[in-house]
PDB file of C-alpha atoms in Angstrom:
ATOM      1  CA  GLU A  24      38.524 -91.176  90.095  1.00 82.00           C
ATOM      2  CA  ALA A  25      41.286 -89.522  91.271  1.00 80.00           C
ATOM      3  CA  GLN A  26      42.417 -91.162  93.731  1.00 94.00           C
ATOM      4  CA  VAL A  27      45.315 -92.821  96.235  1.00 97.00           C
ATOM      5  CA  THR A  28      45.004 -95.994  97.186  1.00 97.00           C
ATOM      6  CA  GLN A  29      46.633 -98.264  99.390  1.00 98.00           C
ATOM      7  CA  ASN A  30      46.993-102.018  99.879  1.00 97.00           C
ATOM      8  CA  PRO A  31      46.720-104.204 101.683  1.00 97.00           C
ATOM      9  CA  ARG A  32      43.916-102.476 104.178  1.00 97.00           C
ATOM     10  CA  TYR A  33      44.851-104.572 106.960  1.00 98.00           C
ATOM     11  CA  LEU A  34      47.500-106.778 107.438  1.00 97.00           C
ATOM     12  CA  ILE A  35      48.388-109.039 110.929  1.00 97.00           C
ATOM     13  CA  THR A  36      51.702-110.352 110.633  1.00 96.00           C
ATOM     14  CA  VAL A  37      54.950-111.793 112.779  1.00 97.00           C
ATOM     15  CA  THR A  38      58.455-110.040 113.711  1.00 97.00           C
ATOM     16  CA  GLY A  39      60.617-110.164 110.898  1.00 96.00           C
ATOM     17  CA  LYS A  40      58.308-111.359 108.099  1.00 97.00           C
ATOM     18  CA  LYS A  41      58.968-108.837 105.232  1.00 97.00           C
ATOM     19  CA  LEU A  42      56.664-107.213 104.117  1.00 97.00           C
ATOM     20  CA  THR A  43      55.403-104.189 101.198  1.00 98.00           C
ATOM     21  CA  VAL A  44      52.619-101.767 101.607  1.00 98.00           C
ATOM     22  CA  THR A  45      52.045-100.576  98.125  1.00 98.00           C
ATOM     23  CA  CYS A  46      51.239 -97.429  97.081  1.00 98.00           C
ATOM     24  CA  SER A  47      49.222 -95.888  93.879  1.00 98.00           C
ATOM     25  CA  GLN A  48      48.270 -92.455  92.138  1.00 97.00           C
ATOM     26  CA  ASN A  49      46.194 -91.898  89.491  1.00 95.00           C
ATOM     27  CA  MET A  50      46.523 -88.169  89.250  1.00 94.00           C
ATOM     28  CA  ASN A  51      50.252 -87.647  88.035  1.00 94.00           C
ATOM     29  CA  HIS A  52      51.504 -86.340  91.172  1.00 94.00           C
ATOM     30  CA  GLU A  53      55.363 -85.804  90.895  1.00 94.00           C
ATOM     31  CA  TYR A  54      54.869 -85.601  95.642  1.00 95.00           C
ATOM     32  CA  MET A  55      54.473 -88.820  97.269  1.00 97.00           C
ATOM     33  CA  SER A  56      54.518 -89.804 101.471  1.00 97.00           C
ATOM     34  CA  TRP A  57      54.176 -92.200 103.748  1.00 98.00           C
ATOM     35  CA  TYR A  58      52.760 -91.443 107.304  1.00 98.00           C
ATOM     36  CA  ARG A  59      52.165 -93.238 110.247  1.00 98.00           C
ATOM     37  CA  GLN A  60      49.635 -91.911 112.640  1.00 97.00           C
ATOM     38  CA  ASP A  61      49.705 -93.019 116.580  1.00 95.00           C
ATOM     39  CA  PRO A  62      47.542 -92.370 119.541  1.00 91.00           C
ATOM     40  CA  GLY A  63      48.753 -89.386 120.843  1.00 88.00           C
ATOM     41  CA  LEU A  64      51.198 -88.664 118.017  1.00 91.00           C
ATOM     42  CA  GLY A  65      49.632 -87.055 115.431  1.00 91.00           C
ATOM     43  CA  LEU A  66      51.374 -87.883 111.593  1.00 96.00           C
ATOM     44  CA  ARG A  67      54.768 -88.714 111.661  1.00 97.00           C
ATOM     45  CA  GLN A  68      56.260 -88.575 108.496  1.00 97.00           C
ATOM     46  CA  ILE A  69      58.585 -91.610 107.165  1.00 98.00           C
ATOM     47  CA  TYR A  70      59.605 -91.164 103.687  1.00 98.00           C
ATOM     48  CA  TYR A  71      58.733 -88.919 100.949  1.00 97.00           C
ATOM     49  CA  SER A  72      59.477 -88.403  97.456  1.00 96.00           C
ATOM     50  CA  MET A  73      59.373 -85.268  95.618  1.00 93.00           C
ATOM     51  CA  ASN A  74      59.794 -87.194  91.869  1.00 92.00           C
ATOM     52  CA  VAL A  75      60.841 -90.346  90.625  1.00 93.00           C
ATOM     53  CA  GLU A  76      63.956 -91.963  91.722  1.00 92.00           C
ATOM     54  CA  VAL A  77      64.697 -89.293  94.783  1.00 93.00           C
ATOM     55  CA  THR A  78      63.263 -90.068  97.777  1.00 96.00           C
ATOM     56  CA  ASP A  79      64.061 -88.473 101.000  1.00 96.00           C
ATOM     57  CA  LYS A  80      63.974 -89.041 105.008  1.00 95.00           C
ATOM     58  CA  GLY A  81      61.216 -87.978 107.474  1.00 94.00           C
ATOM     59  CA  ASP A  82      60.910 -87.941 110.389  1.00 93.00           C
ATOM     60  CA  VAL A  83      60.561 -91.990 111.649  1.00 96.00           C
ATOM     61  CA  PRO A  84      62.577 -93.570 109.106  1.00 97.00           C
ATOM     62  CA  GLU A  85      63.871 -96.096 110.669  1.00 97.00           C
ATOM     63  CA  GLY A  86      62.881 -99.734 110.064  1.00 97.00           C
ATOM     64  CA  TYR A  87      61.346 -98.465 106.747  1.00 98.00           C
ATOM     65  CA  LYS A  88      62.699 -98.694 103.264  1.00 98.00           C
ATOM     66  CA  VAL A  89      60.983 -97.004 100.089  1.00 98.00           C
ATOM     67  CA  SER A  90      61.077 -96.920  96.326  1.00 96.00           C
ATOM     68  CA  ARG A  91      59.996 -94.932  93.454  1.00 97.00           C
ATOM     69  CA  LYS A  92      60.655 -96.402  90.174  1.00 96.00           C
ATOM     70  CA  GLU A  93      57.680 -94.868  88.320  1.00 96.00           C
ATOM     71  CA  LYS A  94      55.839 -91.731  89.209  1.00 96.00           C
ATOM     72  CA  ARG A  95      52.110 -93.245  90.291  1.00 97.00           C
ATOM     73  CA  ASN A  96      53.557 -95.889  92.912  1.00 98.00           C
ATOM     74  CA  PHE A  97      55.624 -95.061  95.933  1.00 98.00           C
ATOM     75  CA  PRO A  98      55.626 -98.467  98.343  1.00 98.00           C
ATOM     76  CA  LEU A  99      56.648 -98.983 101.851  1.00 98.00           C
ATOM     77  CA  ILE A 100      58.949-101.750 102.497  1.00 98.00           C
ATOM     78  CA  LEU A 101      59.162-103.141 106.375  1.00 97.00           C
ATOM     79  CA  GLU A 102      62.421-105.515 105.752  1.00 95.00           C
ATOM     80  CA  SER A 103      62.125-106.918 109.457  1.00 97.00           C
ATOM     81  CA  PRO A 104      58.862-105.462 111.306  1.00 97.00           C
ATOM     82  CA  SER A 105      58.754-105.668 115.056  1.00 97.00           C
ATOM     83  CA  PRO A 106      55.533-104.919 117.504  1.00 97.00           C
ATOM     84  CA  ASN A 107      56.882-100.849 117.840  1.00 97.00           C
ATOM     85  CA  GLN A 108      55.731-100.897 113.830  1.00 98.00           C
ATOM     86  CA  THR A 109      52.173-101.718 114.417  1.00 98.00           C
ATOM     87  CA  SER A 110      50.218 -98.298 113.762  1.00 98.00           C
ATOM     88  CA  LEU A 111      47.973 -96.888 111.275  1.00 98.00           C
ATOM     89  CA  TYR A 112      49.794 -96.369 107.543  1.00 98.00           C
ATOM     90  CA  PHE A 113      48.854 -93.538 105.494  1.00 98.00           C
ATOM     91  CA  CYS A 114      50.244 -92.828 101.623  1.00 98.00           C
ATOM     92  CA  ALA A 115      49.818 -89.200 100.745  1.00 97.00           C
ATOM     93  CA  SER A 116      50.312 -87.892  97.135  1.00 96.00           C
ATOM     94  CA  SER A 117      50.399 -83.686  95.831  1.00 93.00           C
ATOM     95  CA  LEU A 118      50.977 -81.898  92.442  1.00 90.00           C
ATOM     96  CA  GLU A 119      53.704 -79.842  93.573  1.00 79.00           C
ATOM     97  CA  THR A 120      55.431 -79.327  97.136  1.00 74.00           C
ATOM     98  CA  GLY A 121      55.198 -75.719  97.073  1.00 69.00           C
ATOM     99  CA  THR A 122      53.016 -73.127  98.669  1.00 65.00           C
ATOM    100  CA  GLY A 123      50.190 -73.231  97.078  1.00 69.00           C
ATOM    101  CA  SER A 124      46.871 -74.785  95.886  1.00 66.00           C
ATOM    102  CA  ARG A 125      48.958 -77.518  94.196  1.00 73.00           C
ATOM    103  CA  ASN A 126      50.304 -78.253  97.328  1.00 81.00           C
ATOM    104  CA  GLU A 127      47.002 -80.219  98.982  1.00 88.00           C
ATOM    105  CA  GLN A 128      48.338 -83.582 100.023  1.00 92.00           C
ATOM    106  CA  PHE A 129      45.617 -86.258  98.910  1.00 95.00           C
ATOM    107  CA  PHE A 130      45.496 -89.042 101.774  1.00 97.00           C
ATOM    108  CA  GLY A 131      44.524 -93.008 100.753  1.00 97.00           C
ATOM    109  CA  PRO A 132      42.446 -94.621 102.705  1.00 97.00           C
ATOM    110  CA  GLY A 133      45.050 -96.034 105.661  1.00 97.00           C
ATOM    111  CA  THR A 134      46.606 -99.564 106.033  1.00 98.00           C
ATOM    112  CA  ARG A 135      46.078-100.990 109.292  1.00 98.00           C
ATOM    113  CA  LEU A 136      49.049-102.674 110.147  1.00 98.00           C
ATOM    114  CA  THR A 137      49.894-105.447 113.790  1.00 98.00           C
ATOM    115  CA  VAL A 138      52.958-107.164 114.231  1.00 97.00           C
ATOM    116  CA  LEU A 139      52.455-109.670 116.895  1.00 96.00           C
TER     117      LEU A 139
ATOM    118  CA  GLY B  28      64.926 -81.331 114.513  1.00 71.00           C
ATOM    119  CA  GLU B  29      61.845 -79.481 113.672  1.00 83.00           C
ATOM    120  CA  ASN B  30      58.753 -79.448 115.710  1.00 91.00           C
ATOM    121  CA  VAL B  31      55.534 -78.709 116.207  1.00 96.00           C
ATOM    122  CA  GLU B  32      53.106 -78.041 119.027  1.00 96.00           C
ATOM    123  CA  GLN B  33      49.545 -78.438 119.225  1.00 97.00           C
ATOM    124  CA  HIS B  34      47.077 -77.009 122.121  1.00 97.00           C
ATOM    125  CA  PRO B  35      44.264 -78.347 123.000  1.00 97.00           C
ATOM    126  CA  SER B  36      44.607 -82.019 122.763  1.00 96.00           C
ATOM    127  CA  THR B  37      40.843 -82.277 123.147  1.00 97.00           C
ATOM    128  CA  LEU B  38      38.249 -79.152 122.756  1.00 98.00           C
ATOM    129  CA  SER B  39      34.505 -79.818 123.462  1.00 98.00           C
ATOM    130  CA  VAL B  40      32.160 -76.750 122.296  1.00 97.00           C
ATOM    131  CA  GLN B  41      28.499 -75.835 122.077  1.00 98.00           C
ATOM    132  CA  GLU B  42      26.860 -76.064 118.762  1.00 97.00           C
ATOM    133  CA  GLY B  43      27.165 -72.447 117.831  1.00 97.00           C
ATOM    134  CA  ASP B  44      30.097 -71.133 119.840  1.00 97.00           C
ATOM    135  CA  SER B  45      33.202 -70.754 118.580  1.00 98.00           C
ATOM    136  CA  ALA B  46      36.653 -72.949 118.451  1.00 98.00           C
ATOM    137  CA  VAL B  47      40.335 -72.202 118.413  1.00 98.00           C
ATOM    138  CA  ILE B  48      43.122 -74.308 117.931  1.00 98.00           C
ATOM    139  CA  LYS B  49      46.794 -73.023 117.924  1.00 98.00           C
ATOM    140  CA  CYS B  50      50.619 -74.400 117.078  1.00 98.00           C
ATOM    141  CA  THR B  51      53.845 -73.922 117.756  1.00 97.00           C
ATOM    142  CA  TYR B  52      56.372 -74.292 115.140  1.00 96.00           C
ATOM    143  CA  SER B  53      59.676 -74.628 115.844  1.00 94.00           C
ATOM    144  CA  ASP B  54      61.917 -74.319 112.557  1.00 90.00           C
ATOM    145  CA  SER B  55      62.007 -70.616 111.178  1.00 89.00           C
ATOM    146  CA  ALA B  56      62.494 -71.964 107.710  1.00 88.00           C
ATOM    147  CA  SER B  57      58.904 -73.229 107.544  1.00 90.00           C
ATOM    148  CA  ASN B  58      57.018 -71.699 104.735  1.00 89.00           C
ATOM    149  CA  TYR B  59      53.531 -73.594 104.433  1.00 92.00           C
ATOM    150  CA  PHE B  60      50.983 -74.446 107.156  1.00 95.00           C
ATOM    151  CA  PRO B  61      47.757 -76.439 106.437  1.00 95.00           C
ATOM    152  CA  TRP B  62      45.289 -77.491 108.748  1.00 97.00           C
ATOM    153  CA  TYR B  63      43.890 -81.315 108.229  1.00 97.00           C
ATOM    154  CA  LYS B  64      40.225 -82.568 109.430  1.00 98.00           C
ATOM    155  CA  GLN B  65      40.126 -85.906 110.329  1.00 98.00           C
ATOM    156  CA  GLU B  66      36.329 -87.406 110.933  1.00 97.00           C
ATOM    157  CA  LEU B  67      36.339 -90.757 112.366  1.00 95.00           C
ATOM    158  CA  GLY B  68      37.865 -93.884 110.543  1.00 93.00           C
ATOM    159  CA  LYS B  69      38.472 -91.556 107.761  1.00 96.00           C
ATOM    160  CA  ARG B  70      41.518 -90.176 106.035  1.00 96.00           C
ATOM    161  CA  PRO B  71      43.224 -86.467 106.929  1.00 97.00           C
ATOM    162  CA  GLN B  72      41.387 -84.177 104.356  1.00 96.00           C
ATOM    163  CA  LEU B  73      42.732 -80.278 103.609  1.00 95.00           C
ATOM    164  CA  ILE B  74      40.241 -77.593 105.252  1.00 96.00           C
ATOM    165  CA  ILE B  75      42.399 -74.612 104.871  1.00 95.00           C
ATOM    166  CA  ASP B  76      46.061 -73.417 104.672  1.00 94.00           C
ATOM    167  CA  ILE B  77      48.207 -70.268 104.740  1.00 93.00           C
ATOM    168  CA  ARG B  78      51.752 -69.563 103.451  1.00 89.00           C
ATOM    169  CA  SER B  79      54.207 -67.647 105.548  1.00 85.00           C
ATOM    170  CA  ASN B  80      53.513 -64.371 103.265  1.00 86.00           C
ATOM    171  CA  VAL B  81      50.212 -64.005 104.422  1.00 84.00           C
ATOM    172  CA  GLY B  82      49.148 -63.397 108.250  1.00 90.00           C
ATOM    173  CA  GLU B  83      45.392 -64.248 107.483  1.00 94.00           C
ATOM    174  CA  LYS B  84      42.879 -66.304 105.089  1.00 94.00           C
ATOM    175  CA  LYS B  85      38.786 -66.997 105.502  1.00 96.00           C
ATOM    176  CA  ASP B  86      36.884 -69.772 104.086  1.00 94.00           C
ATOM    177  CA  GLN B  87      33.415 -69.614 104.996  1.00 95.00           C
ATOM    178  CA  ARG B  88      33.113 -70.629 108.773  1.00 97.00           C
ATOM    179  CA  ILE B  89      37.002 -71.047 108.807  1.00 98.00           C
ATOM    180  CA  ALA B  90      40.014 -68.775 109.280  1.00 97.00           C
ATOM    181  CA  VAL B  91      43.678 -69.625 109.746  1.00 97.00           C
ATOM    182  CA  THR B  92      46.155 -66.539 112.013  1.00 97.00           C
ATOM    183  CA  LEU B  93      49.765 -66.821 110.756  1.00 96.00           C
ATOM    184  CA  ASN B  94      51.989 -64.528 113.353  1.00 95.00           C
ATOM    185  CA  LYS B  95      55.593 -65.344 112.122  1.00 92.00           C
ATOM    186  CA  THR B  96      57.496 -63.405 114.269  1.00 92.00           C
ATOM    187  CA  ALA B  97      56.142 -65.438 117.542  1.00 94.00           C
ATOM    188  CA  LYS B  98      55.911 -68.696 114.867  1.00 95.00           C
ATOM    189  CA  HIS B  99      52.348 -69.196 116.173  1.00 96.00           C
ATOM    190  CA  PHE B 100      49.197 -70.378 113.591  1.00 97.00           C
ATOM    191  CA  SER B 101      45.588 -70.682 114.824  1.00 98.00           C
ATOM    192  CA  LEU B 102      42.557 -72.264 113.957  1.00 98.00           C
ATOM    193  CA  HIS B 103      39.179 -70.086 114.483  1.00 98.00           C
ATOM    194  CA  ILE B 104      36.064 -72.236 113.356  1.00 98.00           C
ATOM    195  CA  THR B 105      33.009 -69.573 113.992  1.00 97.00           C
ATOM    196  CA  GLU B 106      29.403 -71.204 114.549  1.00 97.00           C
ATOM    197  CA  THR B 107      30.375 -74.752 115.407  1.00 98.00           C
ATOM    198  CA  GLN B 108      27.965 -77.320 113.783  1.00 97.00           C
ATOM    199  CA  PRO B 109      27.429 -81.203 115.177  1.00 96.00           C
ATOM    200  CA  GLU B 110      29.258 -81.805 111.711  1.00 96.00           C
ATOM    201  CA  ASP B 111      32.599 -80.028 112.898  1.00 98.00           C
ATOM    202  CA  SER B 112      33.241 -83.233 115.408  1.00 98.00           C
ATOM    203  CA  ALA B 113      36.402 -84.655 114.492  1.00 98.00           C
ATOM    204  CA  VAL B 114      40.633 -84.348 114.833  1.00 98.00           C
ATOM    205  CA  TYR B 115      42.063 -81.436 113.677  1.00 98.00           C
ATOM    206  CA  PHE B 116      46.229 -81.294 112.422  1.00 97.00           C
ATOM    207  CA  CYS B 117      48.167 -78.462 111.987  1.00 97.00           C
ATOM    208  CA  ALA B 118      51.355 -78.948 110.118  1.00 96.00           C
ATOM    209  CA  ALA B 119      54.433 -76.945 109.153  1.00 95.00           C
ATOM    210  CA  LYS B 120      56.162 -77.310 105.859  1.00 92.00           C
ATOM    211  CA  VAL B 121      59.998 -77.097 106.054  1.00 87.00           C
ATOM    212  CA  ARG B 122      61.567 -74.624 102.725  1.00 84.00           C
ATOM    213  CA  ASN B 123      62.617 -76.299 100.008  1.00 84.00           C
ATOM    214  CA  THR B 124      62.247 -79.519 101.096  1.00 87.00           C
ATOM    215  CA  GLY B 125      59.245 -82.340 100.918  1.00 89.00           C
ATOM    216  CA  LYS B 126      58.909 -82.478 105.231  1.00 91.00           C
ATOM    217  CA  LEU B 127      55.462 -81.976 106.350  1.00 93.00           C
ATOM    218  CA  ILE B 128      55.291 -82.141 110.371  1.00 95.00           C
ATOM    219  CA  PHE B 129      52.298 -82.622 112.108  1.00 95.00           C
ATOM    220  CA  GLY B 130      51.229 -81.248 115.167  1.00 96.00           C
ATOM    221  CA  GLN B 131      49.829 -84.279 117.803  1.00 95.00           C
ATOM    222  CA  GLY B 132      46.131 -83.721 116.790  1.00 96.00           C
ATOM    223  CA  THR B 133      43.343 -81.578 118.681  1.00 97.00           C
ATOM    224  CA  THR B 134      39.797 -84.083 118.914  1.00 97.00           C
ATOM    225  CA  LEU B 135      36.680 -81.306 118.216  1.00 98.00           C
ATOM    226  CA  GLN B 136      33.417 -82.224 120.065  1.00 98.00           C
ATOM    227  CA  VAL B 137      30.344 -80.623 119.359  1.00 97.00           C
ATOM    228  CA  LYS B 138      27.716 -80.443 121.293  1.00 96.00           C
ATOM    229  CA  PRO B 139      23.838 -79.965 120.154  1.00 92.00           C
TER     230      PRO B 139
END
């Protein structure tokens, strides 16, 4: 089944304890992206990757790191999480980054992170 | 920086009525405008999109219009049904980048 998976789905952690949220897609998509969703703020892009070894900042990259060593995986790393990073995180992927149907982003199920 | 404003934040309509959600974008280099629907507890899913060289696009009860001069685009849902109740997000993609800027979302409630 074609899908985007994220792990873990739920995580409660403490300030300063490094964590990684994994994202994997099995659709051979070139483009992958991370978003955070907060009430009243919509979805805000953290980082995106247009291909292997190519990553770029979105709107809210501070406090986050990413890497794209393989096409299918795009982990999100919080080196020193803080309470303001408590949020719902979505990973997404698309075949391309143009303007046609191949640009449709498929979202993962989300990871709810709480930083105490 | 790039910004997308979405209105209204909440919208309540009677079943069978039409619903309209409006978005304004700031970056004139934006060239692709998708709309996503997010049901409660679920992930966002694309419902319709439009490119900057097109003024209008329809898909059954859903339509999107784009006014490039005014930097406005709108989602129109006709003959609304209770299953249309969800949060709707507009977005604008900046040309030649992977940057996708989302609006703040509109919670649509369709009353039976």
